[in-house]
Every structure is written in structure tokens, then in C-alpha cells.
Coordinates of C-alpha atoms in Angstrom, one line a residue:
M1 CA 99.9 190.6 16.2
R2 CA 100.3 187.1 14.2
I3 CA 103.7 185.8 15.9
G4 CA 105.6 182.8 14.8
M5 CA 107.7 181.0 17.3
M6 CA 110.2 179.0 15.4
T7 CA 112.4 176.5 17.2
D8 CA 114.0 173.2 16.6
N9 CA 112.3 171.2 19.4
Y10 CA 109.6 171.7 21.7
K11 CA 107.6 169.8 24.1
T12 CA 109.0 166.3 23.2
H13 CA 112.3 167.7 24.2
I14 CA 112.5 169.1 27.6
S15 CA 114.8 172.2 28.1
G16 CA 114.9 175.8 29.4
V17 CA 114.3 176.9 25.8
T18 CA 111.1 174.7 25.6
N19 CA 109.7 176.0 28.7
Y20 CA 110.5 179.6 27.8
V21 CA 108.7 179.1 24.8
S22 CA 105.7 178.0 26.2
L23 CA 105.7 180.4 28.8
I24 CA 105.8 183.6 26.8
K25 CA 103.8 182.2 24.1
R26 CA 101.2 181.9 26.9
C27 CA 101.7 185.4 28.3
L28 CA 101.3 186.9 24.6
E29 CA 98.4 185.2 24.1
N30 CA 97.0 186.5 27.5
A31 CA 98.0 189.9 25.8
G32 CA 95.6 189.3 22.9
H33 CA 98.2 188.4 20.3
E34 CA 97.8 185.2 18.1
V35 CA 101.0 182.8 18.6
Y36 CA 102.0 180.0 16.6
V37 CA 104.8 177.4 17.4
F38 CA 106.6 176.2 14.2
T39 CA 108.6 172.9 15.2
F40 CA 109.6 169.3 14.1
G41 CA 108.0 165.9 15.1
K42 CA 105.2 163.7 14.6
N43 CA 101.4 165.0 14.8
S44 CA 100.5 162.3 17.4
E45 CA 103.1 164.2 20.2
R46 CA 100.7 167.2 19.9
D47 CA 99.5 167.9 23.2
N48 CA 96.4 170.0 24.6
E49 CA 98.4 173.3 23.7
S50 CA 97.0 175.3 20.8
N51 CA 98.6 176.3 17.4
I52 CA 101.7 174.0 17.8
I53 CA 102.6 173.3 14.0
Y54 CA 104.7 170.4 13.5
T55 CA 106.5 169.0 10.6
P56 CA 107.5 165.8 10.1
G57 CA 111.4 165.2 10.6
I58 CA 114.2 162.6 10.7
P59 CA 114.5 161.5 14.3
I60 CA 118.0 162.1 16.1
A61 CA 118.1 161.2 19.7
D62 CA 115.7 162.6 21.4
F63 CA 114.4 165.6 18.9
Y64 CA 113.4 165.8 14.9
V65 CA 115.0 167.6 12.2
N66 CA 114.3 169.0 8.8
I67 CA 115.5 171.1 6.1
Q68 CA 112.0 172.8 4.9
Y69 CA 108.4 172.9 6.1
D70 CA 105.5 171.1 4.9
Q71 CA 103.3 173.2 2.6
P72 CA 100.7 173.6 5.4
A73 CA 103.5 175.2 7.7
K74 CA 104.8 177.2 4.8
E75 CA 101.4 178.9 4.4
L76 CA 100.5 179.7 7.6
L77 CA 104.2 180.9 8.4
S78 CA 103.9 183.1 5.3
S79 CA 101.0 185.0 7.2
M80 CA 103.0 185.8 10.3
D81 CA 103.3 189.6 11.1
I82 CA 106.9 188.4 12.7
V83 CA 108.7 185.5 13.2
H84 CA 111.1 184.9 16.8
V85 CA 113.3 182.2 16.1
H86 CA 114.9 180.1 19.3
H87 CA 117.4 178.0 17.6
P88 CA 119.8 179.3 14.8
F89 CA 120.7 176.2 12.6
A90 CA 117.5 174.5 11.2
S91 CA 114.9 177.2 12.3
G92 CA 117.4 180.1 11.4
I93 CA 117.5 178.7 7.9
L94 CA 114.0 178.3 7.3
A95 CA 113.1 181.6 8.6
R96 CA 115.4 183.3 6.4
R97 CA 114.4 181.0 3.2
Y98 CA 110.6 181.8 4.0
C99 CA 110.4 185.0 5.8
T100 CA 113.2 187.2 4.4
P101 CA 111.9 187.3 0.8
R102 CA 108.2 188.3 2.5
N103 CA 110.0 191.0 4.6
I104 CA 108.6 189.1 7.6
P105 CA 110.7 190.5 10.6
I106 CA 113.4 188.1 12.1
V107 CA 113.8 188.2 15.9
F108 CA 116.4 185.9 17.2
T109 CA 117.3 185.0 20.9
N110 CA 120.6 183.3 21.7
H111 CA 119.8 181.0 24.2
T112 CA 123.0 178.8 24.1
R113 CA 126.9 179.3 24.4
Y114 CA 127.1 177.3 20.7
D115 CA 131.0 177.4 21.0
L116 CA 131.1 175.4 23.9
Y117 CA 128.6 173.1 22.7
T118 CA 130.2 172.2 19.5
Q119 CA 133.3 171.1 22.2
V120 CA 131.4 168.9 23.6
Y121 CA 129.1 167.2 20.8
L122 CA 131.4 167.4 18.1
P123 CA 135.0 166.3 19.9
I124 CA 136.1 164.4 16.8
F125 CA 136.8 167.7 15.1
P126 CA 139.7 170.0 15.6
K127 CA 138.5 172.8 17.5
T128 CA 139.8 175.6 15.3
M129 CA 137.7 174.0 12.7
T130 CA 134.5 174.1 14.4
E131 CA 134.9 177.5 15.9
A132 CA 135.8 179.0 12.2
G133 CA 132.6 177.3 10.6
L134 CA 130.4 178.0 13.6
K135 CA 131.7 181.8 13.7
A136 CA 131.3 181.9 9.8
Y137 CA 127.5 180.7 9.9
L138 CA 126.6 182.9 13.1
S139 CA 127.9 185.9 11.7
Q140 CA 126.0 185.5 8.8
F141 CA 122.9 184.5 10.2
Y142 CA 122.8 187.6 12.9
R143 CA 123.6 190.1 10.4
A144 CA 120.3 188.5 8.4
C145 CA 117.9 189.1 11.7
N146 CA 116.1 192.4 12.3
L147 CA 117.0 191.9 15.9
V148 CA 119.0 189.7 18.1
I149 CA 118.2 189.3 21.4
I150 CA 120.8 188.6 24.1
P151 CA 119.7 187.7 27.6
S152 CA 122.6 188.7 29.5
D153 CA 125.5 191.3 29.6
S154 CA 128.6 189.0 29.6
M155 CA 127.0 186.8 26.7
Y156 CA 126.8 190.0 24.7
H157 CA 130.4 190.5 25.0
V158 CA 131.0 186.9 24.1
L159 CA 129.4 187.1 21.0
V160 CA 131.0 190.6 20.3
E161 CA 134.6 189.3 20.9
H162 CA 134.1 185.8 19.4
F163 CA 131.5 186.0 16.5
G164 CA 131.8 189.7 15.5
L165 CA 128.3 189.9 16.3
A166 CA 127.2 192.8 13.7
A167 CA 123.3 193.2 13.9
P168 CA 120.5 195.4 16.1
V169 CA 121.1 193.9 19.5
I170 CA 119.2 194.1 22.8
I171 CA 119.8 192.7 26.1
I172 CA 116.5 191.1 27.6
P173 CA 116.4 188.7 30.0
N174 CA 114.4 185.4 29.8
G175 CA 111.6 185.4 31.9
V176 CA 109.7 183.0 34.4
D177 CA 106.5 182.8 35.8
L178 CA 107.3 183.3 39.3
E179 CA 103.7 183.0 40.9
P180 CA 104.1 179.1 41.6
F181 CA 107.6 179.8 43.1
G182 CA 106.3 181.9 46.2
A183 CA 106.4 181.3 50.0
D184 CA 103.2 179.5 50.4
N185 CA 104.2 176.8 47.9
Q186 CA 103.9 173.4 49.6
P187 CA 107.3 171.2 49.7
V188 CA 107.1 167.8 48.3
D189 CA 108.1 165.0 51.0
R190 CA 111.9 165.0 51.4
H191 CA 111.5 161.1 52.4
I192 CA 110.7 160.1 48.8
F193 CA 114.0 160.5 48.0
G194 CA 115.5 158.7 51.0
F195 CA 116.3 162.0 52.8
S196 CA 115.6 163.2 56.4
N197 CA 114.5 166.6 57.8
D198 CA 117.3 166.8 59.4
D199 CA 119.3 166.5 56.0
L200 CA 120.5 169.4 54.1
I201 CA 119.6 169.3 50.5
A202 CA 121.3 171.1 47.6
I203 CA 119.1 170.8 44.4
Y204 CA 120.2 170.5 40.8
I205 CA 117.7 171.0 38.0
G206 CA 118.6 170.5 34.4
R207 CA 119.8 168.1 31.7
L208 CA 122.2 165.6 33.2
G209 CA 124.2 166.0 29.9
P210 CA 128.3 166.6 29.4
E211 CA 128.3 170.4 28.7
K212 CA 126.6 170.8 32.6
N213 CA 129.9 169.4 34.3
L214 CA 127.8 167.4 36.9
S215 CA 131.0 165.0 37.4
F216 CA 132.6 168.3 39.2
L217 CA 129.4 168.7 40.9
L218 CA 129.5 164.8 42.4
D219 CA 133.1 165.4 43.2
A220 CA 132.3 168.5 45.3
I221 CA 129.5 166.8 47.3
N222 CA 131.6 163.8 48.2
R223 CA 134.4 166.3 49.7
V224 CA 131.8 168.3 51.6
S225 CA 130.2 164.9 52.8
L226 CA 133.6 164.0 54.5
S227 CA 133.0 166.9 56.8
N228 CA 129.1 167.3 56.8
S229 CA 127.3 164.1 57.0
H230 CA 123.9 165.8 56.2
I231 CA 124.7 167.1 53.0
R232 CA 122.6 165.7 50.4
L233 CA 122.3 166.1 46.4
L234 CA 119.0 166.2 44.4
M235 CA 119.6 165.7 40.8
V236 CA 116.4 166.5 38.9
G237 CA 116.1 165.8 35.3
D238 CA 117.6 163.2 32.7
G239 CA 120.2 163.2 29.9
P240 CA 122.8 161.1 28.2
E241 CA 125.1 161.4 31.1
R242 CA 122.9 160.0 33.5
N243 CA 124.4 156.3 33.6
N244 CA 128.1 157.4 33.9
L245 CA 126.8 160.0 37.1
E246 CA 125.5 157.0 38.6
I247 CA 128.3 154.9 38.3
Q248 CA 130.4 157.8 39.7
V249 CA 128.0 157.8 42.8
K250 CA 128.7 154.4 43.1
N251 CA 132.5 154.4 42.7
L252 CA 132.5 157.3 45.1
G253 CA 130.3 155.2 47.9
I254 CA 127.6 158.2 48.3
E255 CA 124.7 156.5 47.0
S256 CA 122.7 157.5 50.2
K257 CA 124.0 161.1 49.6
V258 CA 122.6 161.5 46.4
S259 CA 119.1 161.0 44.4
F260 CA 118.3 160.9 40.9
T261 CA 114.5 161.6 40.2
G262 CA 114.7 161.5 36.5
M263 CA 112.2 163.9 34.7
I264 CA 109.1 165.4 36.5
P265 CA 106.4 167.6 35.1
Y266 CA 107.4 171.2 35.3
S267 CA 104.6 171.9 37.5
D268 CA 106.3 169.9 40.1
V269 CA 109.6 171.7 39.8
P270 CA 108.5 174.5 42.6
H271 CA 107.5 171.6 45.1
Y272 CA 111.2 170.4 44.7
L273 CA 112.7 173.4 45.2
A274 CA 110.6 174.2 48.1
A275 CA 111.7 170.8 49.7
S276 CA 115.6 172.1 49.1
D277 CA 117.7 174.5 51.1
L278 CA 120.1 175.7 48.4
F279 CA 120.4 175.4 44.6
I280 CA 123.7 174.3 43.1
T281 CA 124.8 174.6 39.3
P282 CA 128.8 173.8 38.0
S283 CA 127.6 174.7 34.3
I284 CA 130.0 176.9 32.4
T285 CA 128.0 176.8 29.2
E286 CA 124.7 178.8 30.2
V287 CA 123.5 182.0 28.3
F288 CA 120.6 182.7 31.2
P289 CA 119.5 179.6 32.8
L290 CA 115.8 179.8 34.0
S291 CA 116.4 177.1 36.5
V292 CA 118.5 179.6 38.5
I293 CA 115.9 182.4 38.1
E294 CA 113.3 179.7 39.5
A295 CA 115.4 179.0 42.6
I296 CA 115.8 182.4 43.3
G297 CA 112.2 183.2 43.0
A298 CA 111.6 180.2 45.4
G299 CA 114.2 181.8 48.0
L300 CA 117.1 179.4 47.7
P301 CA 120.5 180.8 47.6
V302 CA 122.7 179.5 44.8
L303 CA 126.1 178.4 44.4
G304 CA 127.5 178.7 40.9
I305 CA 130.3 179.2 38.6
N306 CA 131.9 182.5 37.7
A307 CA 130.5 182.4 33.8
P308 CA 128.6 184.2 31.6
G309 CA 124.8 183.8 32.6
I310 CA 125.3 182.7 36.3
R311 CA 127.1 185.6 37.1
D312 CA 124.6 187.9 35.5
I313 CA 122.1 186.7 37.9
I314 CA 123.7 185.9 41.1
E315 CA 125.1 188.8 43.2
D316 CA 128.3 187.3 45.1
G317 CA 127.6 187.3 48.7
K318 CA 124.1 188.6 48.3
T319 CA 122.2 186.3 46.5
G320 CA 124.2 183.2 46.5
L321 CA 127.9 182.5 46.2
I322 CA 130.2 182.5 42.9
S323 CA 133.0 180.3 42.4
P324 CA 136.1 180.0 40.3
D325 CA 136.1 176.9 37.9
D326 CA 138.0 174.6 40.2
V327 CA 136.7 172.1 42.7
E328 CA 138.7 172.9 45.8
S329 CA 137.2 176.4 45.6
F330 CA 133.6 175.5 44.8
T331 CA 133.8 172.8 47.8
A332 CA 134.8 175.4 50.2
K333 CA 131.9 177.9 48.9
L334 CA 129.5 174.8 49.5
V335 CA 130.9 174.1 52.7
L336 CA 130.1 177.8 53.9
L337 CA 126.5 177.4 52.5
S338 CA 125.9 174.2 54.0
N339 CA 127.2 175.1 57.5
D340 CA 125.6 178.6 58.0
H341 CA 121.7 178.4 58.0
E342 CA 121.5 182.3 59.0
L343 CA 123.4 183.3 55.5
R344 CA 121.4 180.7 53.7
Q345 CA 118.2 182.5 55.1
A346 CA 119.8 186.1 54.4
M347 CA 120.3 185.2 51.1
G348 CA 117.2 183.6 50.3
K349 CA 115.3 186.7 51.1
Q350 CA 117.5 188.9 49.0
A351 CA 117.0 185.9 46.2
I352 CA 113.5 186.6 46.3
L353 CA 113.5 190.3 45.6
A354 CA 116.1 190.0 42.9
S355 CA 113.7 187.6 41.0
K356 CA 111.0 190.0 40.6
K357 CA 112.5 191.8 37.7
Y358 CA 112.3 188.7 35.5
D359 CA 108.7 188.0 35.8
I360 CA 107.3 186.6 32.7
R361 CA 104.9 189.4 32.0
T362 CA 107.6 192.2 32.6
I363 CA 109.4 190.6 29.9
A364 CA 106.5 190.1 27.4
N365 CA 105.5 193.8 27.5
I366 CA 109.2 194.6 26.5
L367 CA 108.9 192.0 23.7
I368 CA 105.6 193.4 22.5
Q369 CA 106.9 196.6 22.0
H370 CA 109.7 195.7 19.9
Y371 CA 108.0 193.6 17.9
Q372 CA 105.1 195.8 17.1
R373 CA 107.9 198.7 16.2
L374 CA 109.4 196.0 13.7
V375 CA 106.0 195.1 12.4
D376 CA 105.2 198.9 11.5
T377 CA 108.6 199.3 9.9
S378 CA 108.1 196.1 7.8
K379 CA 104.5 197.4 6.6
Q380 CA 105.8 201.0 5.6
I381 CA 108.8 198.9 3.6
N382 CA 106.2 196.5 2.2
Q383 CA 103.7 199.2 0.8
G384 CA 103.7 199.4 -2.8
I385 CA 105.7 196.1 -3.2
S386 CA 104.3 193.5 -5.6
S387 CA 103.8 189.9 -4.1
K388 CA 104.8 188.4 -7.4
P389 CA 108.5 187.4 -6.5
T390 CA 107.3 185.8 -3.3
Q391 CA 104.7 183.7 -5.3
F392 CA 107.3 182.8 -7.9
L393 CA 109.8 181.5 -4.8
D394 CA 107.1 179.5 -3.4
K395 CA 107.1 177.1 -6.4
F396 CA 110.8 176.2 -5.3
Q397 CA 110.7 176.2 -1.7

């Protein structure tokens, strides 16, 4: 099959979605399929990866946007057997514009809690206005898709209840290449962060954005440090909140207990996890965080908030701990994990076993089956249909 991955941003913007698209692309290619990524950016930003199709766009923050593809991208997209959309807005609009008239099946994976993101990034608009607009758009977009993939059960219920999801739906978790996270993985030297071998390291990996609830995390670390002088927090990643978080660390007087690494190569993530004792995330905006899958694959117990995505992955009391969304409860859970070495070890072993079902090769095989079914159905419909209507539309798109 010729498969088009449509995403608003790719390697110029580091995120869980970007990592997942890269992983699934490679896995599908290894299975013998031809995979292209259609995105926006500058030609000079291409890396050594093949079949990445950039259309120039308007720079906004650390990514690019456009309302159309350039002619070479449009022509290539029209030759795809199926497209898989990973962002519903620019890419979703273009999938409907270019693929629907040609009866190219559209698959969409809902990676994000768009309702919560709009509250964070569009605070100047009334909540009811942004919710109404989002619901109107997404409901229409879902109906235009041949298949909507939801990574978790909890997120499925959110979409049905809040967005009136009415489309063919299947729950398929996002996958991770678990091999680099195995037990023989070598840890990075703790001393480069200013930490010692006696310290207990809680690691966060992800975007340092306002939607990640990281001020809450620093508050909890500060509280725990009052009773456990060896607790340390390793913040891996970067983002618009970093400066504010560094100021908060200074104001709390915990500079020696928190280390900001900035962005690191994805290939280094397993080594950072191997140097840590537990994984910690306070976010409530996740759909299915790959960083948590990577953590359990590395044998780390996870502490997270009782929210969709997290509670679909972590089994409370077995592979980690789930806390209510209040800092007192979160702090108490963190104290328990940081003080009980045997509990962390037992949870870590269970976490490794639980991670196996998220192997990227398993997920790719499931996707291939659904792709093929949709392509076969599309070919049956296309038999006898003239290409003149789409040729006419091409003049105006």
C-alpha cells in the first residue's frame, strides 16, 4: 500500500505525536509498505529520512501552517491508497479537500484533548465559545473520516459525551519501540545533573507547556523534600513554560533538587530513564502519553493524575500510583513511592510485563489490517467511477 501520513508538524517540532508518526512510518516500511509524511516547513529542514514531503508554511511559534499543499505535494497525495491524519485542523481540512473527492480513505487518530488545550491557549475567548466552535468542527470532521482511532477507552467516552462522536471508531493504543528500553540499557551518569548515587530521581519527560500542570509538580517536589532530603526531579524537555518553572524553582529554594536538561535526542531517552527511580507526570491533558509507555517499558513505576490516558495505562497499586488532582494527595503518593524501595522494584517488574502489549510492531500489524480493509472497500466503490470530476476540481484546489 501507498500510505500518506498527514501531520501539521514533524521533526522540526518534537512531541509525542511526532515520535509516534516516525515510529509507525518506519514499522510500516519494514512491513513492505510505501509511506509518505505530508507536513509543513522549509526544504532545508529535511533530515536523512526519506519520503518527507514539506510544503512551505507560515511560521507560528515553533511550527508552520498552511491552508493548502503545493502542487507536487497535491499530486503525490492523490496517488495514495489511504491517508492517516494525525492533526484534525490544517491536515484534517486538507485531507477532506484533496482525498474525499478521490475516495481515498481517511483515517484519523485523536491524539490530543483539544478541549483542554483550547482552554490553555485561547484564554481570551469565553469557554462556552471555544467549546461550541470546537464541537461543531470536530463533529463534522469525525463524520468525514472512514475510521477514527482512539488510543484509550477513557478518551472514547470523552469524545462521545462531549463531541457527539458519530463515525466508525476503533480503540488502538499508540505504540512504542520497546527494544531500546530493555534491562541492559546503560544509564546516563547522574553526576552530570548534579545528583549523586544516593539520591532518588523522579523523572518527567515531555513538553514544558502550561497544559502539562508542571507548577503543580514543583510544588509537590518541594513538599516531599521537607521530609526526604534525597528526592530529586529531572525535567527532560523544553517549552514555553521553562523560564517560569525555573523562576518557581528559585523562589522555592530547591535549585539543588531540580535539574532542567532541555531538549535531548530521542535516542538518549532510554539512558535517562535507566538513571531514574520513578516516572512522574502531573498532566491531565493527555490522551495516551508515549512517555508513560516508555517509562514502564524501562521498568519504572509511574505516579500520575487520575485522568484519561494515564488511568488507561497505569494499574493503580500494581504498575504505579494514581492520585486525585490535588497537590496534597499527589505529595502523599510521591512520599510513599520515594520511601519504599521494595514497592518501586515490585511495580517496576509489573510495569515491564504490562508494556509488552504496546510494542509498535503489534500496533502496526493491527493498523495494516484496517488500512487494507478500507482500501479494498474504496477500490470496489471506485470501479467504474470517472476521473473527470477530480480532474476538474484540481484546477481550483
